[in-house]
Tab-separated table of C-alpha atoms in Angstrom:
chain	number	residue	atom	x	y	z
H	1	MET	CA	148.335	153.793	252.393
H	2	ASP	CA	148.919	157.662	252.860
H	3	ASN	CA	152.151	159.315	252.000
H	4	ASP	CA	153.074	159.860	255.694
H	5	THR	CA	152.829	156.382	256.403
H	6	LEU	CA	154.673	155.356	253.330
H	7	SER	CA	157.444	157.941	254.370
H	8	LYS	CA	157.686	156.435	257.770
H	9	TYR	CA	158.292	152.769	256.561
H	10	ALA	CA	160.509	154.120	253.804
H	11	ALA	CA	162.663	155.641	256.465
H	12	ASN	CA	163.328	152.488	258.064
H	13	ASN	CA	164.738	151.012	254.664
H	14	GLY	CA	168.173	152.151	255.539
H	15	LYS	CA	168.416	149.600	258.343
H	16	ASP	CA	169.217	146.096	258.357
H	17	ASN	CA	165.990	144.506	257.292
H	18	ASN	CA	167.110	141.044	258.371
H	19	THR	CA	166.938	142.356	261.898
H	20	HIS	CA	163.064	142.859	261.739
H	21	THR	CA	161.850	140.485	264.538
H	22	GLU	CA	159.665	142.688	266.678
H	23	LYS	CA	155.840	142.275	266.310
H	24	THR	CA	154.297	145.170	264.543
H	25	ASP	CA	150.974	145.628	263.102
H	26	ILE	CA	150.340	144.411	259.450
H	27	LEU	CA	150.710	147.315	256.951
H	28	TYR	CA	147.668	147.088	254.733
H	29	CYS	CA	148.024	148.490	251.149
H	30	SER	CA	146.345	148.780	247.896
H	31	SER	CA	149.157	147.810	245.545
H	32	VAL	CA	152.390	145.716	245.393
H	33	GLU	CA	154.327	148.715	244.636
H	34	GLU	CA	153.281	150.377	247.896
H	35	ALA	CA	154.137	147.282	249.910
H	36	ILE	CA	157.423	146.567	248.482
H	37	ALA	CA	158.644	150.111	248.657
H	38	ALA	CA	157.516	150.055	252.495
H	39	ALA	CA	159.321	146.896	253.011
H	40	LEU	CA	162.617	147.165	251.229
H	41	PRO	CA	165.111	149.667	249.684
H	42	GLN	CA	165.877	149.295	245.975
H	43	GLY	CA	168.546	146.642	245.063
H	44	SER	CA	167.154	143.943	247.572
H	45	THR	CA	166.597	140.576	246.625
H	46	VAL	CA	162.870	139.116	246.295
H	47	LYS	CA	161.162	135.765	246.108
H	48	VAL	CA	157.908	135.531	244.458
H	49	ILE	CA	155.236	132.653	244.904
H	50	GLY	CA	152.388	132.300	242.778
H	51	TYR	CA	152.916	135.647	241.177
H	52	ASP	CA	153.952	136.833	237.777
H	53	CYS	CA	155.353	140.065	238.610
H	54	THR	CA	158.962	139.810	237.218
H	55	ASP	CA	158.910	143.032	234.905
H	56	LYS	CA	157.235	145.053	237.474
H	57	LEU	CA	159.627	144.323	240.218
H	58	LEU	CA	162.594	144.872	238.041
H	59	ARG	CA	161.338	148.330	236.933
H	60	LEU	CA	161.048	149.143	240.461
H	61	GLY	CA	164.837	148.203	241.093
H	62	TYR	CA	164.628	144.806	242.734
H	63	ARG	CA	166.170	141.639	242.156
H	64	LEU	CA	164.825	138.417	242.048
H	65	THR	CA	165.833	134.981	243.382
H	66	GLU	CA	164.632	131.415	243.424
H	67	ARG	CA	166.890	130.645	246.774
H	68	ASP	CA	165.226	130.947	250.073
H	69	GLU	CA	168.025	131.997	251.839
H	70	ASP	CA	169.049	134.874	249.644
H	71	ALA	CA	165.752	136.575	249.783
H	72	ASP	CA	165.276	139.821	251.827
H	73	ALA	CA	161.560	139.532	251.230
H	74	VAL	CA	158.816	137.036	249.693
H	75	ILE	CA	155.761	138.156	247.862
H	76	ALA	CA	153.093	135.475	247.835
H	77	ARG	CA	149.919	135.858	245.701
H	78	GLY	CA	146.792	133.469	246.020
H	79	GLY	CA	145.241	131.922	248.994
H	80	GLU	CA	146.131	129.862	252.040
H	81	ARG	CA	148.496	127.352	250.063
H	82	GLU	CA	150.691	130.149	248.792
H	83	PHE	CA	150.453	132.061	252.311
H	84	SER	CA	151.578	128.838	254.135
H	85	CYS	CA	154.538	128.488	251.774
H	86	ALA	CA	155.665	132.001	252.249
H	87	ARG	CA	155.300	131.699	255.983
H	88	LYS	CA	157.467	128.620	256.051
H	89	LEU	CA	160.346	130.287	254.838
H	90	GLY	CA	160.770	132.700	257.751
H	91	CYS	CA	161.553	135.383	255.484
H	92	PRO	CA	162.365	138.940	257.302
H	93	LYS	CA	159.655	140.545	255.352
H	94	THR	CA	156.693	138.652	254.010
H	95	ILE	CA	154.115	140.297	251.850
H	96	LEU	CA	150.791	138.738	250.963
H	97	VAL	CA	148.606	139.282	247.991
H	98	PRO	CA	145.316	137.510	248.519
H	99	THR	CA	143.249	136.606	245.693
H	100	HIS	CA	140.764	134.785	248.043
H	101	ALA	CA	141.177	133.759	251.723
H	102	PHE	CA	141.388	137.588	252.654
H	103	ALA	CA	141.080	136.792	256.371
H	104	ALA	CA	143.981	134.511	256.362
H	105	VAL	CA	146.524	137.294	256.053
H	106	GLY	CA	145.526	138.729	259.554
H	107	SER	CA	147.060	135.779	261.519
H	108	ASP	CA	150.313	134.237	261.835
H	109	MET	CA	148.862	130.733	261.899
H	110	PHE	CA	148.262	128.896	258.926
H	111	ARG	CA	146.895	125.645	258.044
H	112	ALA	CA	149.115	122.706	257.204
H	113	GLU	CA	148.893	118.781	256.657
H	114	ASP	CA	150.168	115.968	259.064
H	115	GLY	CA	149.562	113.173	256.563
H	116	LYS	CA	145.907	113.526	255.610
H	117	PHE	CA	144.923	115.518	258.577
H	118	ALA	CA	144.821	119.457	258.818
H	119	VAL	CA	146.775	120.991	261.674
H	120	MET	CA	147.315	124.874	262.749
H	121	LYS	CA	150.912	125.808	262.871
H	122	THR	CA	152.505	129.125	263.510
H	123	GLY	CA	154.790	130.783	260.980
H	124	CYS	CA	156.547	134.110	260.658
H	125	ARG	CA	154.368	137.285	260.800
H	126	VAL	CA	153.299	139.154	257.752
H	127	PHE	CA	154.798	142.527	257.175
H	128	ALA	CA	152.423	143.710	254.570
H	129	ALA	CA	149.090	142.502	252.778
H	130	VAL	CA	147.902	143.866	249.552
H	131	PHE	CA	144.091	144.310	248.999
H	132	ASP	CA	143.607	145.062	245.186
H	133	PRO	CA	140.377	144.300	243.775
H	134	SER	CA	141.970	143.550	240.499
H	135	GLU	CA	143.619	140.622	241.941
H	136	ALA	CA	140.384	139.058	243.431
H	137	HIS	CA	139.801	135.431	242.190
H	138	SER	CA	137.100	135.066	239.441
H	139	ASN	CA	134.868	132.828	241.908
H	140	LEU	CA	133.590	135.927	243.761
H	141	ALA	CA	130.902	133.367	245.355
H	142	SER	CA	133.809	131.531	247.040
H	143	ILE	CA	135.261	134.724	248.362
H	144	TYR	CA	131.924	135.927	249.860
H	145	GLY	CA	131.308	132.448	251.192
H	146	GLU	CA	134.872	132.524	253.104
H	147	LEU	CA	133.750	135.853	254.802
H	148	VAL	CA	130.269	134.762	255.757
H	149	ALA	CA	131.541	131.351	257.254
H	150	LEU	CA	133.384	133.669	259.642
H	151	ASP	CA	130.237	134.284	261.516
H	152	LEU	CA	130.194	130.795	262.717
H	153	CYS	CA	133.697	130.978	263.698
H	154	ALA	CA	132.793	134.156	265.925
H	155	TYR	CA	130.008	131.982	267.549
H	156	ASP	CA	132.315	129.077	268.321
H	157	LEU	CA	134.888	131.176	269.567
H	158	THR	CA	132.177	132.694	272.004
H	159	PHE	CA	130.915	129.230	272.844
H	160	GLY	CA	134.631	128.079	274.068
H	161	MET	CA	134.655	131.145	276.263
H	162	TYR	CA	131.349	130.125	277.834
H	163	MET	CA	132.635	126.251	278.315
H	164	ARG	CA	135.911	127.372	279.857
H	165	GLY	CA	134.283	129.766	282.206
H	166	GLU	CA	136.004	132.774	280.965
H	167	ALA	CA	134.895	136.438	280.616
H	168	ILE	CA	132.804	136.577	277.492
H	169	ASN	CA	134.286	139.198	274.771
H	170	THR	CA	131.514	139.478	272.331
H	171	ALA	CA	133.362	142.054	270.381
H	172	PRO	CA	134.607	139.629	267.671
H	173	ALA	CA	131.221	138.437	267.048
H	174	ALA	CA	129.894	142.074	266.707
H	175	GLU	CA	132.720	143.111	264.394
H	176	ILE	CA	132.207	140.138	261.987
H	177	GLY	CA	128.523	140.598	262.093
H	178	ALA	CA	128.723	144.327	261.330
H	179	MET	CA	131.099	143.444	258.521
H	180	ILE	CA	128.919	140.824	257.052
H	181	ASP	CA	125.735	142.849	257.316
H	182	SER	CA	127.440	145.900	255.538
H	183	MET	CA	128.802	143.561	252.910
H	184	THR	CA	125.552	141.843	252.086
H	185	ASP	CA	123.657	145.210	251.655
H	186	LYS	CA	126.245	146.520	249.466
H	187	LEU	CA	126.470	143.490	247.145
H	188	LYS	CA	122.615	143.495	247.105
H	189	ALA	CA	122.701	146.796	245.490
H	190	ALA	CA	125.246	145.898	243.114
H	191	GLU	CA	123.808	142.650	241.693
H	192	LYS	CA	125.501	141.567	238.708
H	193	ASN	CA	128.284	144.245	238.710
H	194	ARG	CA	131.189	142.026	238.865
H	195	THR	CA	133.612	144.782	238.981
H	196	ARG	CA	131.795	146.508	242.033
H	197	ALA	CA	131.322	143.320	243.759
H	198	ALA	CA	134.965	142.593	243.653
H	199	GLU	CA	135.751	145.959	245.223
H	200	ILE	CA	133.197	145.304	247.879
H	201	LEU	CA	134.553	141.866	248.628
H	202	THR	CA	138.148	143.259	248.820
H	203	GLU	CA	137.094	145.920	251.291
H	204	ALA	CA	135.128	143.580	253.379
H	205	GLY	CA	138.235	141.056	253.163
H	206	MET	CA	140.429	143.978	254.722
H	207	GLN	CA	138.094	144.447	257.614
H	208	ALA	CA	138.072	140.792	258.274
H	209	ALA	CA	141.651	140.435	258.149
H	210	LYS	CA	142.018	143.237	260.582
H	211	THR	CA	139.536	141.494	263.077
H	212	VAL	CA	141.524	138.059	262.671
H	213	GLU	CA	144.848	140.129	263.432
H	214	LYS	CA	143.347	141.273	266.461
H	215	TYR	CA	141.618	137.683	267.430
H	216	PRO	CA	144.063	135.220	265.749
H	217	THR	CA	142.226	132.160	267.212
H	218	LEU	CA	139.104	133.192	265.175
H	219	LEU	CA	140.397	131.886	262.026
H	220	HIS	CA	139.208	128.116	261.184
H	221	CYS	CA	137.719	127.852	264.674
H	222	SER	CA	134.050	126.807	263.596
H	223	GLY	CA	132.342	123.442	263.170
H	224	ALA	CA	131.865	124.234	259.642
H	225	ALA	CA	135.564	124.419	259.189
H	226	GLN	CA	136.105	120.960	260.810
H	227	MET	CA	133.430	119.784	258.475
H	228	ALA	CA	134.977	121.159	255.455
H	229	GLU	CA	138.072	119.406	256.315
H	230	ALA	CA	136.372	115.987	256.761
H	231	LEU	CA	134.516	116.594	253.463
H	232	ARG	CA	138.213	117.311	251.874
H	233	MET	CA	139.380	114.149	253.198
H	234	LEU	CA	136.571	112.247	251.980
H	235	CYS	CA	136.735	113.498	248.532
H	236	SER	CA	140.623	112.782	248.339
H	237	ALA	CA	140.178	109.094	249.547
H	238	GLU	CA	137.313	108.584	246.881
H	239	GLU	CA	139.030	110.694	244.154
H	240	ARG	CA	136.096	113.048	243.933
H	241	PRO	CA	136.158	116.925	242.802
H	242	LEU	CA	135.582	119.311	245.503
H	243	GLY	CA	134.722	123.168	245.121
H	244	MET	CA	136.668	125.730	246.703
H	245	ARG	CA	136.912	126.396	250.393
H	246	GLY	CA	134.627	129.479	250.536
H	247	GLU	CA	131.851	127.706	248.642
H	248	THR	CA	131.930	124.443	250.892
H	249	GLU	CA	132.071	126.299	254.079
H	250	MET	CA	129.166	128.576	253.023
H	251	LEU	CA	126.852	125.534	252.538
H	252	LEU	CA	128.092	123.723	255.594
H	253	SER	CA	127.827	126.832	257.654
H	254	ALA	CA	124.298	126.960	257.038
H	255	PHE	CA	123.981	122.960	257.783
H	256	VAL	CA	126.182	123.342	260.985
H	257	ALA	CA	124.119	126.395	262.411
H	258	ASP	CA	120.775	124.387	261.991
H	259	TYR	CA	122.515	121.498	263.715
H	260	TYR	CA	123.671	123.627	266.656
H	261	ILE	CA	120.191	125.248	267.273
H	262	LYS	CA	118.501	121.782	267.274
H	263	SER	CA	121.226	120.487	269.666
H	264	LEU	CA	120.610	123.495	272.044
H	265	GLY	CA	116.991	122.101	272.472
H	266	ASP	CA	118.288	118.522	272.945
H	267	GLY	CA	119.194	117.737	276.486
H	268	ARG	CA	119.933	114.101	275.911
H	269	ALA	CA	123.659	112.967	276.499
H	270	GLU	CA	125.137	109.662	275.563
H	271	PHE	CA	128.487	110.286	277.156
H	272	PRO	CA	131.215	108.869	276.431
H	273	PRO	CA	131.604	108.675	272.617
H	274	ASP	CA	133.195	105.440	271.220
H	275	ASN	CA	136.614	106.543	270.158
H	276	ASN	CA	137.694	103.205	268.957
H	277	LYS	CA	134.764	102.951	266.325
H	278	ARG	CA	135.683	106.612	265.381
H	279	ILE	CA	139.251	105.581	264.709
H	280	ASP	CA	137.987	102.665	262.677
H	281	SER	CA	135.807	105.020	260.685
H	282	LEU	CA	138.763	107.670	260.048
H	283	CYS	CA	140.694	104.738	258.460
H	284	GLU	CA	137.612	103.264	256.394
H	285	TYR	CA	136.165	106.449	255.108
H	286	PHE	CA	139.033	108.728	254.894
H	287	ARG	CA	141.906	105.985	254.454
H	288	ALA	CA	143.883	107.610	257.243
H	289	ASP	CA	146.853	105.802	258.472
H	290	VAL	CA	145.551	104.122	261.821
H	291	ARG	CA	148.813	105.680	263.869
H	292	ARG	CA	147.781	109.256	262.797
H	293	ALA	CA	144.056	108.604	263.542
H	294	CYS	CA	145.045	107.499	266.910
H	295	VAL	CA	146.963	110.670	267.314
H	296	HIS	CA	144.356	113.175	265.983
H	297	VAL	CA	141.354	111.807	267.454
H	298	SER	CA	140.047	114.077	270.422
H	299	PRO	CA	140.302	112.415	273.737
H	300	ILE	CA	137.358	111.890	276.031
H	301	TYR	CA	136.594	114.291	278.629
H	302	PRO	CA	136.781	113.172	282.315
H	303	PRO	CA	133.324	112.873	283.752
H	304	ILE	CA	133.836	115.695	286.255
H	305	LYS	CA	134.684	117.977	283.469
H	306	MET	CA	131.742	116.847	281.061
H	307	ARG	CA	129.272	117.493	283.886
H	308	LEU	CA	130.616	121.069	284.313
H	309	CYS	CA	130.558	121.736	280.464
H	310	GLU	CA	126.895	120.302	280.421
H	311	TYR	CA	126.012	122.703	283.112
H	312	ARG	CA	127.459	125.629	281.523
H	313	ARG	CA	125.870	125.099	278.179
H	314	SER	CA	122.292	124.641	280.110
H	315	GLU	CA	123.050	127.901	282.030
H	316	PHE	CA	123.978	129.990	279.157
H	317	LYS	CA	121.639	128.439	276.753
H	318	CYS	CA	119.555	131.720	276.274
H	319	GLU	CA	122.689	133.809	275.355
H	320	GLN	CA	123.847	131.046	272.866
H	321	GLN	CA	120.589	130.884	271.303
H	322	ARG	CA	120.431	134.536	270.722
H	323	LEU	CA	123.911	134.543	269.149
H	324	LEU	CA	122.793	131.637	266.911
H	325	ALA	CA	119.605	133.530	265.847
H	326	ALA	CA	121.519	136.430	264.653
H	327	VAL	CA	124.043	134.083	262.669
H	328	LYS	CA	121.154	132.418	261.057
H	329	ARG	CA	119.414	135.871	260.048
H	330	ARG	CA	122.649	136.946	258.309
H	331	GLN	CA	123.144	133.644	256.689
H	332	THR	CA	119.423	133.644	255.337
H	333	ALA	CA	120.001	137.349	253.926
H	334	ALA	CA	123.531	136.083	252.682
H	335	TRP	CA	122.037	133.041	250.808
H	336	PRO	CA	120.508	134.524	247.647
H	337	ILE	CA	123.225	137.023	247.338
H	338	PHE	CA	125.771	134.146	247.344
H	339	LYS	CA	123.766	132.426	244.527
H	340	ARG	CA	123.709	135.628	242.354
H	341	LEU	CA	127.302	135.903	242.245
H	342	TYR	CA	127.401	132.699	240.217
H	343	PRO	CA	127.099	133.121	236.354
H	344	ASP	CA	124.283	130.286	236.571
H	345	ASP	CA	122.625	132.085	239.659
H	346	GLY	CA	123.562	129.167	241.671
H	347	TYR	CA	122.320	126.200	239.602
H	348	GLY	CA	125.547	124.496	240.058
H	349	LEU	CA	125.319	124.325	243.818
H	350	LYS	CA	122.677	121.627	243.473
H	351	SER	CA	125.615	119.102	243.093
H	352	LEU	CA	128.491	120.909	244.990
H	353	VAL	CA	127.862	118.785	247.983
H	354	ASP	CA	126.361	115.446	248.108
H	355	ARG	CA	123.917	115.057	251.025
H	356	ALA	CA	124.987	111.465	251.527
H	357	ASP	CA	128.268	112.785	252.572
H	358	LEU	CA	126.963	115.082	255.470
H	359	GLY	CA	126.296	112.522	258.195
H	360	ILE	CA	129.680	110.843	258.269
H	361	CYS	CA	131.520	114.379	257.745
H	362	LEU	CA	129.515	115.895	260.591
H	363	ALA	CA	130.187	112.729	262.851
H	364	LEU	CA	133.762	112.744	262.434
H	365	ALA	CA	134.887	116.373	262.046
H	366	PRO	CA	136.045	116.845	265.288
H	367	ASP	CA	138.489	114.087	264.886
H	368	VAL	CA	139.910	115.363	261.752
H	369	PHE	CA	140.525	118.924	262.624
H	370	ALA	CA	141.091	120.147	266.376
H	371	ALA	CA	139.136	123.050	267.260
H	372	ASP	CA	137.554	124.328	270.519
H	373	THR	CA	134.020	124.226	268.809
H	374	MET	CA	130.423	123.380	269.854
H	375	LEU	CA	130.707	120.402	267.396
H	376	SER	CA	133.832	119.198	269.457
H	377	PHE	CA	131.977	119.349	272.560
H	378	LEU	CA	128.874	117.736	270.978
H	379	LYS	CA	131.158	114.895	269.991
H	380	GLN	CA	132.013	114.466	273.765
H	381	THR	CA	128.460	113.779	274.605
H	382	GLY	CA	128.125	110.997	272.135
H	383	ARG	CA	125.353	112.473	269.988
H	384	LEU	CA	127.602	112.454	266.960
H	385	ASP	CA	128.141	108.782	267.059
H	386	ARG	CA	124.693	107.972	266.066
H	387	TYR	CA	125.723	109.246	262.390
H	388	ILE	CA	128.521	106.807	261.846
H	389	VAL	CA	127.227	103.736	259.777
């Protein structure tokens, strides 16, 4: 952040910070010192989540509190879990310091849990976000996976526009695609240089956050995000460990993209799906409460809506195939880079996701996490029911 920008925000510090309710652009900074100086005058009270910066804040002239109601600002360091805690507080000034989940700072929506199920909620808007390479999580592959997984989010966002008959906005897909291409090229040149890789990922993360800020519905709107939630529920029910979100979504994005490409060439529909069987499966495999399963299972489309969607999917088939081909090209280029970011060059990926889990997670993904994706549409065709054992 340049000095002029910092001065502009510092000039507002004499005003009552508790009245900051207008929707403004997120302030992107490179250090906590910049962000806190722009947000609050010295002497203000700060609550910290997931961040051991007590000495730093005291030296800067700020006070610390554990009481939510006393805080003039909250600083949250980490990923989506810490961010959601900060947003729930409704603090006048929220500052996020991502170590991963970089794109999640760009939207005021966050992922929460309703029982075992994941839901999207809206919290307070972020005032500032700190993108500091020294804060990046040590699992650089997971960070890279989170950013590459946005490619399928952009495709599914566009697919939803086709299905709803809206004017197609290809800007999100173009921005995300350009970010991934640039990031992959830079990482390829910086192979095994972890310091430089962290810088590249942080820079790309800021670009992704700015794109998500413009298109908030882009976040978590892919079939891979839905499958990742299903896999999380399955592993939780069976008390099995699971990798970080970026790792699993990277692997699942490649699987879902292949399935999308295959389904575009499959014109068979078995409408309607069997929601009773699906509810039973949610309870059996994920140990979900039957009442919550009934609430979260997606309702079946009326026949007239289904016929219209099938027509639109066929009508815009060529456009969708071109978009998926571009996604698959970027995934193919990203895969070796993703593996090299591990100290063992990706050897541990062999056991990260059990292939036996893929079928049931694919089948039930649309009913564990609501999103307007191609996978949700394929559920409506009945094609996913064949994977329920």
